[in-house]
PDB file of C-alpha atoms in Angstrom:
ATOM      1  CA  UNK T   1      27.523  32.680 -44.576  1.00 44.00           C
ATOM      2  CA  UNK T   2      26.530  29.619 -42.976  1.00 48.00           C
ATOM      3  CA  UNK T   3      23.130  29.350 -41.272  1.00 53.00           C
ATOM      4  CA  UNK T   4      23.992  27.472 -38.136  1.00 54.00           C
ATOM      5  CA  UNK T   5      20.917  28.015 -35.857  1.00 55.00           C
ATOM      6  CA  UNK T   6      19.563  25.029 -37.128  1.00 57.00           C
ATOM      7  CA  UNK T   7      21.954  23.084 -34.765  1.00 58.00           C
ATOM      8  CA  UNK T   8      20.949  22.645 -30.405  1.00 67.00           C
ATOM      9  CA  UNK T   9      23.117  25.038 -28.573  1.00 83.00           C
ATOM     10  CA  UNK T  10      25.691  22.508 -27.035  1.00 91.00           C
ATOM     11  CA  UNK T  11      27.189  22.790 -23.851  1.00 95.00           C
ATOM     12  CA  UNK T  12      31.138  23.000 -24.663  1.00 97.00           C
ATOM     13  CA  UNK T  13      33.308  23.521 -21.700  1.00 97.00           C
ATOM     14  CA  UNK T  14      36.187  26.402 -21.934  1.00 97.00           C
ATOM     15  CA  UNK T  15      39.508  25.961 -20.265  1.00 97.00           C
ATOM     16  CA  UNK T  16      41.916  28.813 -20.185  1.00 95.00           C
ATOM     17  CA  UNK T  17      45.337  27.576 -18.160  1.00 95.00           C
ATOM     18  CA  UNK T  18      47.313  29.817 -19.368  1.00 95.00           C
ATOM     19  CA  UNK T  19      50.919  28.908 -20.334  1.00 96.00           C
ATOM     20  CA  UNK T  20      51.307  25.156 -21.124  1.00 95.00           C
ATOM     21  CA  UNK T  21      54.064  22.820 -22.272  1.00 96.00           C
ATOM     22  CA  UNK T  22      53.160  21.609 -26.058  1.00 95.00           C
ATOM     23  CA  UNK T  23      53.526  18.138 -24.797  1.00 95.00           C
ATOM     24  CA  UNK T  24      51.700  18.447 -21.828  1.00 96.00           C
ATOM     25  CA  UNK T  25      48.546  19.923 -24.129  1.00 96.00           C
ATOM     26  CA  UNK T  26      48.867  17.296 -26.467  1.00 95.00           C
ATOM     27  CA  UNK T  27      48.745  14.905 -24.321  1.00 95.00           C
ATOM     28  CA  UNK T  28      45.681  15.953 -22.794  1.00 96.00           C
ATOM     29  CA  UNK T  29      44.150  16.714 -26.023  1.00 96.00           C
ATOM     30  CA  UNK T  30      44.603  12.519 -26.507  1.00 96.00           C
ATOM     31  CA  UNK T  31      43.034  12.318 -23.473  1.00 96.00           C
ATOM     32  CA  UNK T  32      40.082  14.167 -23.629  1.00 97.00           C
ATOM     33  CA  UNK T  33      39.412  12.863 -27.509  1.00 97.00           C
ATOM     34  CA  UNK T  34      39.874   8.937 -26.649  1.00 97.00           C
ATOM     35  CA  UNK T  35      37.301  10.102 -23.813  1.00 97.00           C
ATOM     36  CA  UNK T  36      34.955  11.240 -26.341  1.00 97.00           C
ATOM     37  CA  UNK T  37      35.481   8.563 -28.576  1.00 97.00           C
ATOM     38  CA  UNK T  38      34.337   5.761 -26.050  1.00 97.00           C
ATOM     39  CA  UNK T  39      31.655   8.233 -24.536  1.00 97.00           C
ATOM     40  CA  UNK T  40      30.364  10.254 -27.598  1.00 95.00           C
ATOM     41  CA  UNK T  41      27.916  11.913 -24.895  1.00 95.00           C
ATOM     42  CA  UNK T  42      30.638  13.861 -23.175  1.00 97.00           C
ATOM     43  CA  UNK T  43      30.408  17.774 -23.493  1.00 97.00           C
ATOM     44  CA  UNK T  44      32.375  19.504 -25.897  1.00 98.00           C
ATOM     45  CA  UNK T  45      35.814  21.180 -24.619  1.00 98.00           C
ATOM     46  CA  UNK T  46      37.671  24.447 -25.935  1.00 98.00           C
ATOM     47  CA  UNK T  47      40.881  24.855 -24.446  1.00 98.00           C
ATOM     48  CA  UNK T  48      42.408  28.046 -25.498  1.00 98.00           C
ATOM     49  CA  UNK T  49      46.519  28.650 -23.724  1.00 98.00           C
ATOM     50  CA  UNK T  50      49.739  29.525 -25.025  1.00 98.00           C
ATOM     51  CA  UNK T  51      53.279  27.683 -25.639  1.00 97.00           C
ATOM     52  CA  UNK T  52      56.629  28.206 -24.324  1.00 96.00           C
ATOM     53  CA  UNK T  53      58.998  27.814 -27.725  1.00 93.00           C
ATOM     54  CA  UNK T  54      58.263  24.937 -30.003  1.00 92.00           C
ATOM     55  CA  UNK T  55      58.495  23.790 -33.693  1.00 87.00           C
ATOM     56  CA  UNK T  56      55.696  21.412 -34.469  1.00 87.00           C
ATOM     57  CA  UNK T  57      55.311  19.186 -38.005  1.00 83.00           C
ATOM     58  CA  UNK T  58      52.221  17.830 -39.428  1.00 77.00           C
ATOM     59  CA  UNK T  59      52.274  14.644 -41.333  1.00 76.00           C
ATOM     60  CA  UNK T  60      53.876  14.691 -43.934  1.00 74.00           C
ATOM     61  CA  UNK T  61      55.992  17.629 -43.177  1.00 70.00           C
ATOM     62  CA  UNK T  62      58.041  18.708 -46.078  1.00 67.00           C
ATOM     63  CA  UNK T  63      61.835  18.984 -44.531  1.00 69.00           C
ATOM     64  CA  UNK T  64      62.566  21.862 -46.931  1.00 70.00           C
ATOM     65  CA  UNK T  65      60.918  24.433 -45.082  1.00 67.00           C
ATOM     66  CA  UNK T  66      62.742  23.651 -42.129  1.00 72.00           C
ATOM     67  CA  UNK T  67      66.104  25.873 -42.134  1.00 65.00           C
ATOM     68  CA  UNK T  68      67.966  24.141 -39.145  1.00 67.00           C
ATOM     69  CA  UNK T  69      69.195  20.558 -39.006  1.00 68.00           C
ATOM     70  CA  UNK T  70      66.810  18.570 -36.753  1.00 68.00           C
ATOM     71  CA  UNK T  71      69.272  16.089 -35.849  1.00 69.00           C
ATOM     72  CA  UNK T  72      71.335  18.775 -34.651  1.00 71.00           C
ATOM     73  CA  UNK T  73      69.357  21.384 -32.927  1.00 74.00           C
ATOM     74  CA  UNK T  74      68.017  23.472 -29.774  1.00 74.00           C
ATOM     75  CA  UNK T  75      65.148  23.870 -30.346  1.00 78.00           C
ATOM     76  CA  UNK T  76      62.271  21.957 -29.096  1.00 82.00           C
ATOM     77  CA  UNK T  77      60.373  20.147 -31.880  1.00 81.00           C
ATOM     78  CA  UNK T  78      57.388  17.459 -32.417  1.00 73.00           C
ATOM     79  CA  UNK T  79      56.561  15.454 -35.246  1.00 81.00           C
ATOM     80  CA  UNK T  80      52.543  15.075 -34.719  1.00 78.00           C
ATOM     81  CA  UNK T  81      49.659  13.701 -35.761  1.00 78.00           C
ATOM     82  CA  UNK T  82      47.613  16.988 -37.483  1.00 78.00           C
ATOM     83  CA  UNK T  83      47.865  18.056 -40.905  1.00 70.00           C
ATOM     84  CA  UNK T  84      50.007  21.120 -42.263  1.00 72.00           C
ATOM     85  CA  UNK T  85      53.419  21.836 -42.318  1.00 69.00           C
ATOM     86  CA  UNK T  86      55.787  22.872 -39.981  1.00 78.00           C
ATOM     87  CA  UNK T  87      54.510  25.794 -37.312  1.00 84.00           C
ATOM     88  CA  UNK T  88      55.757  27.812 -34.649  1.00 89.00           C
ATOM     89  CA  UNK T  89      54.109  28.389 -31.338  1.00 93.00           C
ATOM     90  CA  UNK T  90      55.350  30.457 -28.513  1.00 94.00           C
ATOM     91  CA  UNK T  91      54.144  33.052 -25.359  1.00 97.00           C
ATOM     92  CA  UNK T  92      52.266  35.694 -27.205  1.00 97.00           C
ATOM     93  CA  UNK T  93      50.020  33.336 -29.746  1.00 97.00           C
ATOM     94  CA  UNK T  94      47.226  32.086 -28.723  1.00 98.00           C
ATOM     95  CA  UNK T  95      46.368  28.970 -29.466  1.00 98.00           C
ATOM     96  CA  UNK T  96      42.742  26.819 -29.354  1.00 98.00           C
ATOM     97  CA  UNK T  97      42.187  23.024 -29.043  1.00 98.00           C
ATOM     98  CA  UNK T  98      38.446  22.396 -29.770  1.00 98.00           C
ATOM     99  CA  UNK T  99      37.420  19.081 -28.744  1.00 98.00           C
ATOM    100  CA  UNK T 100      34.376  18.622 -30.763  1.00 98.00           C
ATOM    101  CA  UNK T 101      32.091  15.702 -31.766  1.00 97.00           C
ATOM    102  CA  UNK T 102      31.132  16.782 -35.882  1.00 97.00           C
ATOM    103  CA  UNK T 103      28.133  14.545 -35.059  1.00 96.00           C
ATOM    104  CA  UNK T 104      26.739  17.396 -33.402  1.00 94.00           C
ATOM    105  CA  UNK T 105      27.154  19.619 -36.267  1.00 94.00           C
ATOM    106  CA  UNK T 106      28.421  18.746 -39.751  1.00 95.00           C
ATOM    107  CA  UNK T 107      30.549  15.670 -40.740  1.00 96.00           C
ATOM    108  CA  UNK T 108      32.349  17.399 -43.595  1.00 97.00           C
ATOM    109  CA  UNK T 109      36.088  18.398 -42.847  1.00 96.00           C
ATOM    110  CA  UNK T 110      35.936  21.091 -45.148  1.00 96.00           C
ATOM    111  CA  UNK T 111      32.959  22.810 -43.365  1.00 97.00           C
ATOM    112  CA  UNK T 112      34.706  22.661 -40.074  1.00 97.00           C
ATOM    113  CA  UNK T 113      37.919  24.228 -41.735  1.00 96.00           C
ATOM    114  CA  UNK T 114      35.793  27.231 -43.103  1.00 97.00           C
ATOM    115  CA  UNK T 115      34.047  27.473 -39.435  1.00 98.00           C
ATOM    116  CA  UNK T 116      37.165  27.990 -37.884  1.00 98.00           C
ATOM    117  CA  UNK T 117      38.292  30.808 -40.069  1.00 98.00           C
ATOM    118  CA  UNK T 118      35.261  32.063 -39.858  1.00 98.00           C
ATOM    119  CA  UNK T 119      35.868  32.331 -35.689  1.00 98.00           C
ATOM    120  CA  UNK T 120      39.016  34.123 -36.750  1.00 98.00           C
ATOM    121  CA  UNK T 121      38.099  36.584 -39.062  1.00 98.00           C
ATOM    122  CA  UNK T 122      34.976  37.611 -36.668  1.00 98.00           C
ATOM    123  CA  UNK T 123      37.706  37.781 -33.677  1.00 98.00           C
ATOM    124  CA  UNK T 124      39.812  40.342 -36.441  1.00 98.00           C
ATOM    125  CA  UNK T 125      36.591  42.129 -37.266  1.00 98.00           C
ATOM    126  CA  UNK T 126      35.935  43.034 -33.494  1.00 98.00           C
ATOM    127  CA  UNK T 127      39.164  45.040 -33.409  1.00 98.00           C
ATOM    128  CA  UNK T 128      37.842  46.643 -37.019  1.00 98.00           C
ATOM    129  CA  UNK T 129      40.261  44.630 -38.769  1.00 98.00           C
ATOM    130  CA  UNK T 130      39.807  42.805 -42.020  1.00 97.00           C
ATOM    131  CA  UNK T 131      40.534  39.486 -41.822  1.00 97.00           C
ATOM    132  CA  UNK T 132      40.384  37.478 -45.046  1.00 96.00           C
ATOM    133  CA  UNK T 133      40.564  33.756 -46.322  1.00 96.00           C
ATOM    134  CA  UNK T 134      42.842  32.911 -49.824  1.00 92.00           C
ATOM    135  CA  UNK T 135      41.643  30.783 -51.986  1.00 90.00           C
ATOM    136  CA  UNK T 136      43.460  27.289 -52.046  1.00 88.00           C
ATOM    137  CA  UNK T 137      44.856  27.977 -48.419  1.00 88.00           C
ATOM    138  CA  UNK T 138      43.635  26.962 -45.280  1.00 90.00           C
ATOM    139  CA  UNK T 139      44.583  30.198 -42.221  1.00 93.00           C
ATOM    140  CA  UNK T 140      43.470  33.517 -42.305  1.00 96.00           C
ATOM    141  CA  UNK T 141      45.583  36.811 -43.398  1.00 95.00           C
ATOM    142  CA  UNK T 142      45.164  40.589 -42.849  1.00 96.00           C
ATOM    143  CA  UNK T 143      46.636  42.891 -45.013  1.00 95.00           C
ATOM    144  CA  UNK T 144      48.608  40.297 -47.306  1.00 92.00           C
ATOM    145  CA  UNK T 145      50.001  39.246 -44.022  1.00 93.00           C
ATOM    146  CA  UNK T 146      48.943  35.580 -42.361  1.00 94.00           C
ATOM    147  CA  UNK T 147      47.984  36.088 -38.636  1.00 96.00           C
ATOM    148  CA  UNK T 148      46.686  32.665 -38.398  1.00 96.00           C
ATOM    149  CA  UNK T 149      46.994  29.204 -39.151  1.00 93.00           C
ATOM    150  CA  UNK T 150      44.953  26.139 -38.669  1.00 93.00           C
ATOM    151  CA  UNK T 151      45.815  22.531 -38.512  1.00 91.00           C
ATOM    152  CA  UNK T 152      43.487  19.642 -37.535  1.00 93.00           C
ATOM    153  CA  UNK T 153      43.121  16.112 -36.915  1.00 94.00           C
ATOM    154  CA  UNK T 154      40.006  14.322 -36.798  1.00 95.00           C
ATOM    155  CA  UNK T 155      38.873  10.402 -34.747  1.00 95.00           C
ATOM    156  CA  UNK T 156      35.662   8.860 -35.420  1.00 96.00           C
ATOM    157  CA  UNK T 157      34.553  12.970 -36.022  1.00 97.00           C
ATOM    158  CA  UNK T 158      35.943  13.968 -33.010  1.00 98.00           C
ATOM    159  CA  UNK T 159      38.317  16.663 -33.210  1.00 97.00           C
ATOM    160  CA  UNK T 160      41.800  17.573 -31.797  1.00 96.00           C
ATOM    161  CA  UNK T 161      44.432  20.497 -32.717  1.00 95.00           C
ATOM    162  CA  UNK T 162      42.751  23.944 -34.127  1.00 96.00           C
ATOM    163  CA  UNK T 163      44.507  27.262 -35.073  1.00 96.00           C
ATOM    164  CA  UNK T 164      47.091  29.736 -33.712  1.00 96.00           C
ATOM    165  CA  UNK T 165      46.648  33.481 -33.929  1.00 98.00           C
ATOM    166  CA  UNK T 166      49.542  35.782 -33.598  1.00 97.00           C
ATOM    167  CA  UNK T 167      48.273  38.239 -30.951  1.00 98.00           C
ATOM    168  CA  UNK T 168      52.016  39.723 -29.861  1.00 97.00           C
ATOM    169  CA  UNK T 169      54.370  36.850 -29.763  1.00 95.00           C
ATOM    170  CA  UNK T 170      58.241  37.675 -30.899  1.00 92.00           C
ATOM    171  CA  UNK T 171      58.124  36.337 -34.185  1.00 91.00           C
ATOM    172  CA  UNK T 172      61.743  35.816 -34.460  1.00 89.00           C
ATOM    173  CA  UNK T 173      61.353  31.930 -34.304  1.00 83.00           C
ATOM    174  CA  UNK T 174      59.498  31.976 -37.434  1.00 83.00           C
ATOM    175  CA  UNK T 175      62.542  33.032 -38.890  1.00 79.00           C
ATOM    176  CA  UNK T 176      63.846  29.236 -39.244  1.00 76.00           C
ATOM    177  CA  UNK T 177      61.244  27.877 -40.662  1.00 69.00           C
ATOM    178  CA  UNK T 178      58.945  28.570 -44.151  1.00 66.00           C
ATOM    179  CA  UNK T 179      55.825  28.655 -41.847  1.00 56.00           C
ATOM    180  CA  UNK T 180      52.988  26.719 -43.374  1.00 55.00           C
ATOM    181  CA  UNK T 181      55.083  25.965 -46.112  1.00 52.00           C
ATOM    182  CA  UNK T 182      54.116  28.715 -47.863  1.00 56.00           C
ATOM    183  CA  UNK T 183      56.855  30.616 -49.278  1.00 56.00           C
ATOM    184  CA  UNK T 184      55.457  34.099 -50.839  1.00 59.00           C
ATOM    185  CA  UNK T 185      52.920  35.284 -47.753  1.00 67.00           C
ATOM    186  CA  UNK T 186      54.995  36.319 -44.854  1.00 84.00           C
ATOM    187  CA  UNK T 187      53.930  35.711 -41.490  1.00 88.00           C
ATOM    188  CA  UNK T 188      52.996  38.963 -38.962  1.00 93.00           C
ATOM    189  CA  UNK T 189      51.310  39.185 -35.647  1.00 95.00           C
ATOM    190  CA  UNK T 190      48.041  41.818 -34.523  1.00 98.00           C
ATOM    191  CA  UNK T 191      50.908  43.912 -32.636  1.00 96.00           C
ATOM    192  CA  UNK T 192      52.210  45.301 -35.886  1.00 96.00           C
ATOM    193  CA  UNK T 193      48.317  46.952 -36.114  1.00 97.00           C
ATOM    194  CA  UNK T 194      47.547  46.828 -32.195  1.00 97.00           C
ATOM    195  CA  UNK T 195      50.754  47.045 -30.002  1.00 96.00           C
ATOM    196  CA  UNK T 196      48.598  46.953 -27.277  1.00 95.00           C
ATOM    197  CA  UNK T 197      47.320  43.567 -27.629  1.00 97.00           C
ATOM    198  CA  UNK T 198      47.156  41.020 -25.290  1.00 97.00           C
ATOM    199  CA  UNK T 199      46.333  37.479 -25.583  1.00 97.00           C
ATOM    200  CA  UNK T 200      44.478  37.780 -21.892  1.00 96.00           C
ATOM    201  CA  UNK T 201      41.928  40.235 -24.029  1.00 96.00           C
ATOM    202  CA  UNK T 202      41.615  38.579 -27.149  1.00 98.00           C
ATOM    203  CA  UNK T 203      40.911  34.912 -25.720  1.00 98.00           C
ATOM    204  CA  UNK T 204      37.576  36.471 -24.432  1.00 97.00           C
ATOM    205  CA  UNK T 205      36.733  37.884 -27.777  1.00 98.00           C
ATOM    206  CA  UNK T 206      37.675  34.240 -29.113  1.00 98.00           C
ATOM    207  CA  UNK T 207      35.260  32.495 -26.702  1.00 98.00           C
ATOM    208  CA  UNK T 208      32.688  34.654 -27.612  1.00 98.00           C
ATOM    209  CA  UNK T 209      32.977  33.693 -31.267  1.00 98.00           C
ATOM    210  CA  UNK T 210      33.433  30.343 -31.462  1.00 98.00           C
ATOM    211  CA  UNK T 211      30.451  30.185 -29.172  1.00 97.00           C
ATOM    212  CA  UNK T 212      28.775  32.274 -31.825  1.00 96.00           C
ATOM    213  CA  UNK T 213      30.094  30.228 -34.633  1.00 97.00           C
ATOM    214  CA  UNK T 214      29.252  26.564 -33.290  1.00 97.00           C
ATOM    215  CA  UNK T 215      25.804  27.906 -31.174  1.00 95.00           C
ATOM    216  CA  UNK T 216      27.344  26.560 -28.130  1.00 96.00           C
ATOM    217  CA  UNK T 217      26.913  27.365 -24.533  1.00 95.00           C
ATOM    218  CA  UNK T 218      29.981  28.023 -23.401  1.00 96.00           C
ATOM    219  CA  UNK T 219      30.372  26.599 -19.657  1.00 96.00           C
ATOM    220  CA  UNK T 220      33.797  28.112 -17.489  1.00 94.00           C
ATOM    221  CA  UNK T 221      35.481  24.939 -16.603  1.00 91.00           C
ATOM    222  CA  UNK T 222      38.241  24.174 -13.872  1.00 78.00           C
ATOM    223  CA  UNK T 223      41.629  25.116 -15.023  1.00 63.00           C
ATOM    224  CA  UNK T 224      43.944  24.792 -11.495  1.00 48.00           C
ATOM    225  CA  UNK T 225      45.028  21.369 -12.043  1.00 50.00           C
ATOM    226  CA  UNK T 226      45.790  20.593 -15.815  1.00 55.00           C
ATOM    227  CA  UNK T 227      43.366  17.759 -17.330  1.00 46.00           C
ATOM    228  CA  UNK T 228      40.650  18.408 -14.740  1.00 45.00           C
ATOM    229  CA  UNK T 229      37.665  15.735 -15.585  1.00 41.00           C
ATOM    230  CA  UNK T 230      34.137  17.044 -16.469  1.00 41.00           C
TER     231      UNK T 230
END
């Protein structure tokens, strides 16, 4: 376990806007980190939303685990700038975009990877479920089954993209696609253990981890017009 009360509790504003175009988030992610990069003072930001539909690919993406032609398809897709395979995000996930400065914390990629599982696995454990890490992977899986994945870039230490939990999204997309490019541990969402689920519930039990996690001060920021400025 990681001591981090040695770090100041950091303000770190929380957005919640609900359901978002990828492209529209991404672009404000860009945004908000080129902000931070010229202004290394701003606060912290959290946004945590959902996707309509979309197939994303890291760098690097290996075109094998994609099972449809993406010269030829329906599906909304984006070739971006995180690491990872291809992913899957849709209404039902929930999805977080920290915006954080590592200066504040620990410059060591690694460290910030384990942090964020560790947000996730506290998030399972309130629902007295046993989230796990495997070893050589980067997500987090219950029962065998990955719940959530996690794929990041990093600017001058600040940070952009985060993780995905399956809260009670139709999981039929994932279907085209070898998510994570990880062929032998199937992909499942908290419904199949908590049909009652709601992404509206668990974002609150989110916040209050990764406030827990980082020893930030969480501050409720404007969400009614997308991009708002601190």
């Amino acid at each position: 376990m990681i001591d981090n009360t040695q770090f100041p509790p950091y303000r770190c504003l929380l957005y919640n806007p609900g359901l978002i175009p990828y492209i529209t988030a991404h672009q404000w992610q860009r945004s908000l980190v080129t902000e931070r990069i010229h202004n290394p003072e701003l606060d912290d930001v959290l946004i945590l939303l959902e996707h309509p539909p979309v197939y994303t690919l890291g760098t690097g993406s290996n075109p094998e685990f994609i099972k449809f032609n993406l010269d030829k398809c329906n599906y909304d897709v984006h070739r971006i700038e995180r690491g990872g395979e291809v992913t899957y995000h849709c209404p039902g996930q929930l999805v977080a975009y920290p915006i954080l400065n590592l200066r504040r914390y620990r410059q060591d990629l690694h460290w910030y990877l384990r942090q964020l599982e560790e947000v996730l696995i506290r998030v399972l454990a309130h629902y007295d479920l046993p989230g796990e890490r495997i070893a050589g992977f980067t997500g987090v899986w219950l029962e065998g089954y990955k719940v959530a994945a996690i794929g990041i870039k990093v600017s001058k230490w600040i940070t952009m993209h985060g993780f995905s939990l399956n809260v009670c999204p139709d999981m039929t997309g994932f279907k085209h696609i070898v998510p994570c490019g990880i062929v032998d541990k199937p992909v499942r969402s908290l419904a199949a253990w908590l049909p009652d689920l709601t992404c509206h519930e668990v974002s609150s039990v989110v916040s209050q981890c990764f406030s827990e996690v980082f020893n930030v001060k969480l501050v409720v920021a404007k969400s009614e017009k997308l991009g708002d400025r601190e």
